[in-house]
PDB file of N, CA and C in Angstrom:
ATOM      1  N   MET A   1      95.417  78.225 -42.951  1.00 56.00           N
ATOM      2  CA  MET A   1      94.974  76.573 -42.367  1.00 56.00           C
ATOM      3  C   MET A   1      93.888  77.209 -41.233  1.00 56.00           C
ATOM      4  N   GLU A   2      92.593  75.915 -41.229  1.00 68.00           N
ATOM      5  CA  GLU A   2      91.231  76.425 -40.316  1.00 68.00           C
ATOM      6  C   GLU A   2      92.409  74.389 -39.245  1.00 68.00           C
ATOM      7  N   ILE A   3      92.375  75.085 -37.857  1.00 68.00           N
ATOM      8  CA  ILE A   3      92.652  73.867 -36.875  1.00 68.00           C
ATOM      9  C   ILE A   3      91.157  73.877 -36.330  1.00 68.00           C
ATOM     10  N   LYS A   4      91.233  72.651 -36.620  1.00 75.00           N
ATOM     11  CA  LYS A   4      89.839  72.361 -35.697  1.00 75.00           C
ATOM     12  C   LYS A   4      89.614  71.785 -34.394  1.00 75.00           C
ATOM     13  N   MET A   5      90.628  71.024 -34.079  1.00 81.00           N
ATOM     14  CA  MET A   5      90.588  71.072 -32.486  1.00 81.00           C
ATOM     15  C   MET A   5      92.363  70.609 -31.990  1.00 81.00           C
ATOM     16  N   GLU A   6      92.640  71.159 -31.006  1.00 84.00           N
ATOM     17  CA  GLU A   6      93.847  71.093 -30.478  1.00 84.00           C
ATOM     18  C   GLU A   6      92.997  70.679 -28.925  1.00 84.00           C
ATOM     19  N   LYS A   7      94.135  69.948 -28.222  1.00 90.00           N
ATOM     20  CA  LYS A   7      93.882  69.314 -26.457  1.00 90.00           C
ATOM     21  C   LYS A   7      94.883  70.453 -25.729  1.00 90.00           C
ATOM     22  N   ILE A   8      94.141  70.775 -24.595  1.00 92.00           N
ATOM     23  CA  ILE A   8      94.655  71.412 -24.221  1.00 92.00           C
ATOM     24  C   ILE A   8      94.289  70.990 -22.329  1.00 92.00           C
ATOM     25  N   ASN A   9      95.046  71.355 -21.193  1.00 94.00           N
ATOM     26  CA  ASN A   9      94.989  71.783 -20.089  1.00 94.00           C
ATOM     27  C   ASN A   9      94.292  72.430 -19.478  1.00 94.00           C
ATOM     28  N   ILE A  10      93.928  72.320 -18.285  1.00 94.00           N
ATOM     29  CA  ILE A  10      93.472  73.700 -17.195  1.00 94.00           C
ATOM     30  C   ILE A  10      94.519  73.826 -16.118  1.00 94.00           C
ATOM     31  N   GLU A  11      94.775  74.718 -16.184  1.00 94.00           N
ATOM     32  CA  GLU A  11      95.962  75.222 -15.292  1.00 94.00           C
ATOM     33  C   GLU A  11      94.885  75.517 -13.827  1.00 94.00           C
ATOM     34  N   LYS A  12      95.697  75.971 -13.145  1.00 92.00           N
ATOM     35  CA  LYS A  12      95.269  76.595 -11.113  1.00 92.00           C
ATOM     36  C   LYS A  12      93.892  77.378 -11.600  1.00 92.00           C
ATOM     37  N   GLN A  13      92.848  77.185 -10.833  1.00 95.00           N
ATOM     38  CA  GLN A  13      92.521  78.837 -10.545  1.00 95.00           C
ATOM     39  C   GLN A  13      91.111  78.572 -12.157  1.00 95.00           C
ATOM     40  N   GLY A  14      91.176  77.071 -12.862  1.00 94.00           N
ATOM     41  CA  GLY A  14      90.733  77.042 -13.962  1.00 94.00           C
ATOM     42  C   GLY A  14      90.953  77.621 -15.906  1.00 94.00           C
ATOM     43  N   ARG A  15      92.142  78.410 -15.346  1.00 93.00           N
ATOM     44  CA  ARG A  15      92.535  79.010 -16.630  1.00 93.00           C
ATOM     45  C   ARG A  15      93.042  77.979 -18.240  1.00 93.00           C
ATOM     46  N   ILE A  16      92.817  78.267 -18.674  1.00 93.00           N
ATOM     47  CA  ILE A  16      93.521  77.434 -19.782  1.00 93.00           C
ATOM     48  C   ILE A  16      94.577  78.778 -20.884  1.00 93.00           C
ATOM     49  N   ILE A  17      94.838  77.885 -22.040  1.00 93.00           N
ATOM     50  CA  ILE A  17      95.317  78.801 -22.399  1.00 93.00           C
ATOM     51  C   ILE A  17      95.506  78.827 -24.251  1.00 93.00           C
ATOM     52  N   ILE A  18      95.244  79.425 -24.691  1.00 92.00           N
ATOM     53  CA  ILE A  18      94.494  78.930 -25.932  1.00 92.00           C
ATOM     54  C   ILE A  18      95.813  79.323 -27.097  1.00 92.00           C
ATOM     55  N   PRO A  19      95.715  78.282 -27.892  1.00 92.00           N
ATOM     56  CA  PRO A  19      97.164  78.283 -28.605  1.00 92.00           C
ATOM     57  C   PRO A  19      97.974  79.179 -29.191  1.00 92.00           C
ATOM     58  N   LYS A  20      98.595  79.715 -30.104  1.00 92.00           N
ATOM     59  CA  LYS A  20      98.976  80.192 -30.585  1.00 92.00           C
ATOM     60  C   LYS A  20      98.616  80.002 -31.835  1.00 92.00           C
ATOM     61  N   LYS A  21      98.734  79.588 -32.881  1.00 90.00           N
ATOM     62  CA  LYS A  21      98.291  79.108 -33.994  1.00 90.00           C
ATOM     63  C   LYS A  21      96.731  79.576 -33.482  1.00 90.00           C
ATOM     64  N   ILE A  22      96.037  79.289 -32.814  1.00 89.00           N
ATOM     65  CA  ILE A  22      94.896  79.517 -33.113  1.00 89.00           C
ATOM     66  C   ILE A  22      95.139  81.023 -32.921  1.00 89.00           C
ATOM     67  N   ARG A  23      95.325  80.826 -31.838  1.00 90.00           N
ATOM     68  CA  ARG A  23      94.853  82.687 -31.595  1.00 90.00           C
ATOM     69  C   ARG A  23      95.216  83.893 -32.721  1.00 90.00           C
ATOM     70  N   LYS A  24      96.163  82.967 -33.187  1.00 89.00           N
ATOM     71  CA  LYS A  24      97.039  84.038 -34.775  1.00 89.00           C
ATOM     72  C   LYS A  24      95.245  83.915 -35.799  1.00 89.00           C
ATOM     73  N   ASN A  25      95.055  82.954 -36.024  1.00 86.00           N
ATOM     74  CA  ASN A  25      94.068  82.607 -36.687  1.00 86.00           C
ATOM     75  C   ASN A  25      93.065  83.439 -37.018  1.00 86.00           C
ATOM     76  N   LEU A  26      92.672  83.744 -35.088  1.00 85.00           N
ATOM     77  CA  LEU A  26      91.168  84.311 -35.782  1.00 85.00           C
ATOM     78  C   LEU A  26      91.517  85.657 -35.113  1.00 85.00           C
ATOM     79  N   ASN A  27      93.126  86.166 -35.305  1.00 85.00           N
ATOM     80  CA  ASN A  27      93.481  87.368 -35.131  1.00 85.00           C
ATOM     81  C   ASN A  27      92.765  87.865 -33.630  1.00 85.00           C
ATOM     82  N   LEU A  28      93.502  86.644 -32.376  1.00 89.00           N
ATOM     83  CA  LEU A  28      92.864  87.259 -31.286  1.00 89.00           C
ATOM     84  C   LEU A  28      94.132  88.113 -30.778  1.00 89.00           C
ATOM     85  N   ARG A  29      93.836  89.016 -29.905  1.00 88.00           N
ATOM     86  CA  ARG A  29      94.957  89.987 -29.316  1.00 88.00           C
ATOM     87  C   ARG A  29      94.700  89.619 -27.847  1.00 88.00           C
ATOM     88  N   ASN A  30      95.715  89.614 -27.190  1.00 90.00           N
ATOM     89  CA  ASN A  30      95.846  90.151 -25.377  1.00 90.00           C
ATOM     90  C   ASN A  30      94.866  91.314 -24.943  1.00 90.00           C
ATOM     91  N   GLY A  31      93.864  90.841 -24.343  1.00 88.00           N
ATOM     92  CA  GLY A  31      93.212  91.752 -23.890  1.00 88.00           C
ATOM     93  C   GLY A  31      91.569  91.815 -24.177  1.00 88.00           C
ATOM     94  N   GLU A  32      91.650  90.918 -25.678  1.00 87.00           N
ATOM     95  CA  GLU A  32      90.265  90.982 -26.400  1.00 87.00           C
ATOM     96  C   GLU A  32      89.104  89.791 -25.365  1.00 87.00           C
ATOM     97  N   THR A  33      87.548  90.539 -25.066  1.00 86.00           N
ATOM     98  CA  THR A  33      86.862  90.109 -24.529  1.00 86.00           C
ATOM     99  C   THR A  33      86.248  88.691 -25.499  1.00 86.00           C
ATOM    100  N   LEU A  34      86.128  87.133 -24.792  1.00 90.00           N
ATOM    101  CA  LEU A  34      85.281  86.390 -25.036  1.00 90.00           C
ATOM    102  C   LEU A  34      83.927  85.706 -24.750  1.00 90.00           C
ATOM    103  N   SER A  35      83.149  85.546 -25.074  1.00 89.00           N
ATOM    104  CA  SER A  35      81.822  85.412 -24.387  1.00 89.00           C
ATOM    105  C   SER A  35      82.353  83.682 -24.680  1.00 89.00           C
ATOM    106  N   ILE A  36      80.900  82.941 -23.822  1.00 92.00           N
ATOM    107  CA  ILE A  36      81.639  81.715 -23.197  1.00 92.00           C
ATOM    108  C   ILE A  36      80.241  81.205 -22.399  1.00 92.00           C
ATOM    109  N   GLU A  37      79.735  79.717 -23.844  1.00 93.00           N
ATOM    110  CA  GLU A  37      78.592  79.190 -23.534  1.00 93.00           C
ATOM    111  C   GLU A  37      78.459  78.092 -23.073  1.00 93.00           C
ATOM    112  N   VAL A  38      77.587  77.420 -22.730  1.00 95.00           N
ATOM    113  CA  VAL A  38      77.807  76.251 -22.585  1.00 95.00           C
ATOM    114  C   VAL A  38      77.020  75.162 -22.896  1.00 95.00           C
ATOM    115  N   VAL A  39      76.333  74.842 -24.543  1.00 92.00           N
ATOM    116  CA  VAL A  39      75.781  74.290 -24.867  1.00 92.00           C
ATOM    117  C   VAL A  39      75.836  72.951 -24.282  1.00 92.00           C
ATOM    118  N   LYS A  40      74.767  71.730 -23.367  1.00 93.00           N
ATOM    119  CA  LYS A  40      75.168  70.408 -23.632  1.00 93.00           C
ATOM    120  C   LYS A  40      76.308  69.940 -22.210  1.00 93.00           C
ATOM    121  N   ASN A  41      77.688  69.223 -23.477  1.00 92.00           N
ATOM    122  CA  ASN A  41      78.349  68.527 -22.915  1.00 92.00           C
ATOM    123  C   ASN A  41      79.429  69.771 -23.028  1.00 92.00           C
ATOM    124  N   THR A  42      79.534  71.243 -23.783  1.00 92.00           N
ATOM    125  CA  THR A  42      80.409  71.591 -24.625  1.00 92.00           C
ATOM    126  C   THR A  42      80.116  73.055 -24.398  1.00 92.00           C
ATOM    127  N   ILE A  43      82.023  73.480 -24.712  1.00 92.00           N
ATOM    128  CA  ILE A  43      81.965  74.969 -23.665  1.00 92.00           C
ATOM    129  C   ILE A  43      82.380  75.236 -25.474  1.00 92.00           C
ATOM    130  N   MET A  44      81.830  76.989 -25.271  1.00 90.00           N
ATOM    131  CA  MET A  44      81.721  77.209 -27.318  1.00 90.00           C
ATOM    132  C   MET A  44      82.424  78.718 -27.001  1.00 90.00           C
ATOM    133  N   LEU A  45      83.479  79.190 -27.380  1.00 90.00           N
ATOM    134  CA  LEU A  45      84.163  80.621 -26.836  1.00 90.00           C
ATOM    135  C   LEU A  45      84.112  80.530 -28.011  1.00 90.00           C
ATOM    136  N   LYS A  46      83.493  82.298 -28.335  1.00 87.00           N
ATOM    137  CA  LYS A  46      83.461  83.431 -29.091  1.00 87.00           C
ATOM    138  C   LYS A  46      83.833  83.831 -28.964  1.00 87.00           C
ATOM    139  N   ALA A  47      84.551  84.707 -30.694  1.00 82.00           N
ATOM    140  CA  ALA A  47      85.468  86.345 -30.665  1.00 82.00           C
ATOM    141  C   ALA A  47      84.422  87.122 -29.949  1.00 82.00           C
ATOM    142  N   PHE A  48      84.058  88.444 -29.308  1.00 76.00           N
ATOM    143  CA  PHE A  48      83.497  89.150 -28.983  1.00 76.00           C
ATOM    144  C   PHE A  48      83.355  90.241 -29.351  1.00 76.00           C
ATOM    145  N   LYS A  49      83.054  90.628 -30.451  1.00 72.00           N
ATOM    146  CA  LYS A  49      83.178  92.447 -30.648  1.00 72.00           C
ATOM    147  C   LYS A  49      82.094  93.474 -30.411  1.00 72.00           C
ATOM    148  N   SER A  50      82.540  94.593 -30.398  1.00 72.00           N
ATOM    149  CA  SER A  50      82.044  95.163 -30.028  1.00 72.00           C
ATOM    150  C   SER A  50      80.297  96.575 -30.767  1.00 72.00           C
ATOM    151  N   VAL A  51      79.781  96.986 -30.611  1.00 74.00           N
ATOM    152  CA  VAL A  51      79.040  96.727 -32.595  1.00 74.00           C
ATOM    153  C   VAL A  51      80.258  98.456 -32.489  1.00 74.00           C
ATOM    154  N   LYS A  52      80.673  98.819 -31.877  1.00 76.00           N
ATOM    155  CA  LYS A  52      81.826  99.868 -31.947  1.00 76.00           C
ATOM    156  C   LYS A  52      82.650  99.826 -33.442  1.00 76.00           C
ATOM    157  N   GLU A  53      83.142  98.415 -32.005  1.00 74.00           N
ATOM    158  CA  GLU A  53      84.466  97.879 -33.262  1.00 74.00           C
ATOM    159  C   GLU A  53      83.955  97.011 -34.504  1.00 74.00           C
ATOM    160  N   PHE A  54      82.985  96.498 -34.081  1.00 72.00           N
ATOM    161  CA  PHE A  54      81.933  96.256 -35.719  1.00 72.00           C
ATOM    162  C   PHE A  54      82.363  96.838 -36.306  1.00 72.00           C
ATOM    163  N   SER A  55      81.578  97.641 -36.333  1.00 74.00           N
ATOM    164  CA  SER A  55      81.003  98.366 -37.826  1.00 74.00           C
ATOM    165  C   SER A  55      82.663 100.228 -38.388  1.00 74.00           C
ATOM    166  N   SER A  56      83.246  99.309 -37.423  1.00 76.00           N
ATOM    167  CA  SER A  56      84.411 100.844 -37.905  1.00 76.00           C
ATOM    168  C   SER A  56      85.595  99.725 -38.713  1.00 76.00           C
ATOM    169  N   GLU A  57      85.372  98.409 -38.031  1.00 72.00           N
ATOM    170  CA  GLU A  57      85.971  97.677 -39.401  1.00 72.00           C
ATOM    171  C   GLU A  57      84.926  97.098 -40.641  1.00 72.00           C
ATOM    172  N   LEU A  58      84.296  97.784 -40.738  1.00 74.00           N
ATOM    173  CA  LEU A  58      82.948  97.427 -41.605  1.00 74.00           C
ATOM    174  C   LEU A  58      83.159  98.492 -42.055  1.00 74.00           C
ATOM    175  N   LYS A  59      83.479  99.870 -41.744  1.00 75.00           N
ATOM    176  CA  LYS A  59      83.638 100.871 -42.823  1.00 75.00           C
ATOM    177  C   LYS A  59      84.824 100.718 -44.027  1.00 75.00           C
ATOM    178  N   GLY A  60      84.197 101.536 -45.276  1.00 72.00           N
ATOM    179  CA  GLY A  60      85.162 101.362 -46.543  1.00 72.00           C
ATOM    180  C   GLY A  60      84.305  99.867 -46.760  1.00 72.00           C
ATOM    181  N   CYS A  61      83.685  98.848 -46.271  1.00 73.00           N
ATOM    182  CA  CYS A  61      83.986  98.083 -46.793  1.00 73.00           C
ATOM    183  C   CYS A  61      82.644  97.900 -48.091  1.00 73.00           C
ATOM    184  N   VAL A  62      82.186  98.967 -47.282  1.00 64.00           N
ATOM    185  CA  VAL A  62      80.358  98.775 -48.087  1.00 64.00           C
ATOM    186  C   VAL A  62      79.964  99.656 -48.128  1.00 64.00           C
ATOM    187  N   LYS A  63      79.956 100.390 -49.973  1.00 67.00           N
ATOM    188  CA  LYS A  63      79.825 101.678 -50.319  1.00 67.00           C
ATOM    189  C   LYS A  63      78.271 102.236 -50.091  1.00 67.00           C
ATOM    190  N   GLU A  64      77.355 102.040 -50.044  1.00 70.00           N
ATOM    191  CA  GLU A  64      76.102 102.038 -50.330  1.00 70.00           C
ATOM    192  C   GLU A  64      75.065 100.787 -50.017  1.00 70.00           C
ATOM    193  N   SER A  65      73.724 100.577 -48.504  1.00 67.00           N
ATOM    194  CA  SER A  65      73.412  99.906 -48.464  1.00 67.00           C
ATOM    195  C   SER A  65      72.172 100.506 -48.566  1.00 67.00           C
ATOM    196  N   ARG A  66      71.413  99.364 -48.924  1.00 77.00           N
ATOM    197  CA  ARG A  66      69.943 100.099 -48.987  1.00 77.00           C
ATOM    198  C   ARG A  66      68.825  99.682 -47.226  1.00 77.00           C
ATOM    199  N   ILE A  67      70.236  98.759 -46.374  1.00 78.00           N
ATOM    200  CA  ILE A  67      69.128  97.884 -45.442  1.00 78.00           C
ATOM    201  C   ILE A  67      69.774  99.105 -43.859  1.00 78.00           C
ATOM    202  N   ASN A  68      67.793  99.365 -43.677  1.00 82.00           N
ATOM    203  CA  ASN A  68      68.373  99.953 -42.156  1.00 82.00           C
ATOM    204  C   ASN A  68      69.103  99.630 -41.143  1.00 82.00           C
ATOM    205  N   PRO A  69      69.853 100.630 -40.658  1.00 81.00           N
ATOM    206  CA  PRO A  69      70.702 100.204 -39.147  1.00 81.00           C
ATOM    207  C   PRO A  69      70.217  99.253 -39.091  1.00 81.00           C
ATOM    208  N   LEU A  70      69.212  99.578 -38.335  1.00 85.00           N
ATOM    209  CA  LEU A  70      69.093  98.987 -36.733  1.00 85.00           C
ATOM    210  C   LEU A  70      68.273  97.376 -37.346  1.00 85.00           C
ATOM    211  N   GLU A  71      67.913  97.875 -38.911  1.00 84.00           N
ATOM    212  CA  GLU A  71      67.561  95.805 -39.081  1.00 84.00           C
ATOM    213  C   GLU A  71      69.350  94.845 -39.101  1.00 84.00           C
ATOM    214  N   LEU A  72      70.287  95.872 -39.509  1.00 80.00           N
ATOM    215  CA  LEU A  72      71.347  95.562 -39.499  1.00 80.00           C
ATOM    216  C   LEU A  72      72.291  95.471 -38.592  1.00 80.00           C
ATOM    217  N   LYS A  73      71.661  95.795 -37.881  1.00 81.00           N
ATOM    218  CA  LYS A  73      72.041  95.850 -35.757  1.00 81.00           C
ATOM    219  C   LYS A  73      70.846  94.382 -35.474  1.00 81.00           C
ATOM    220  N   ARG A  74      70.082  94.441 -36.018  1.00 83.00           N
ATOM    221  CA  ARG A  74      69.286  92.573 -35.259  1.00 83.00           C
ATOM    222  C   ARG A  74      70.016  91.874 -36.420  1.00 83.00           C
ATOM    223  N   ILE A  75      69.924  91.346 -37.370  1.00 82.00           N
ATOM    224  CA  ILE A  75      71.350  90.890 -37.646  1.00 82.00           C
ATOM    225  C   ILE A  75      72.337  90.769 -37.497  1.00 82.00           C
ATOM    226  N   TRP A  76      72.876  91.066 -37.225  1.00 80.00           N
ATOM    227  CA  TRP A  76      74.406  91.319 -36.513  1.00 80.00           C
ATOM    228  C   TRP A  76      74.047  90.788 -35.061  1.00 80.00           C
ATOM    229  N   ARG A  77      73.427  91.090 -34.210  1.00 77.00           N
ATOM    230  CA  ARG A  77      72.867  89.987 -32.785  1.00 77.00           C
ATOM    231  C   ARG A  77      72.985  88.536 -33.179  1.00 77.00           C
ATOM    232  N   MET A  78      72.216  87.615 -33.883  1.00 68.00           N
ATOM    233  CA  MET A  78      72.266  86.452 -34.149  1.00 68.00           C
ATOM    234  C   MET A  78      73.003  85.464 -33.968  1.00 68.00           C
TER     235      MET A  78
END
């Protein structure tokens, strides 16, 4: 189930709480790092994965690849 929008409040010290169903849907766990970006009048939060986490999640998914690892890293950063 995809959640398009949720209304939340800003607490003291500027804290916000990401609703549980959104955290569950995006598989976000306590202590994970998010990146924040401001574009015009919009705040975007994105799940941040280190290269090590990203590559370990891919392990076993791809049996053989002709893509140069440096090219894959460049694509991943887009």
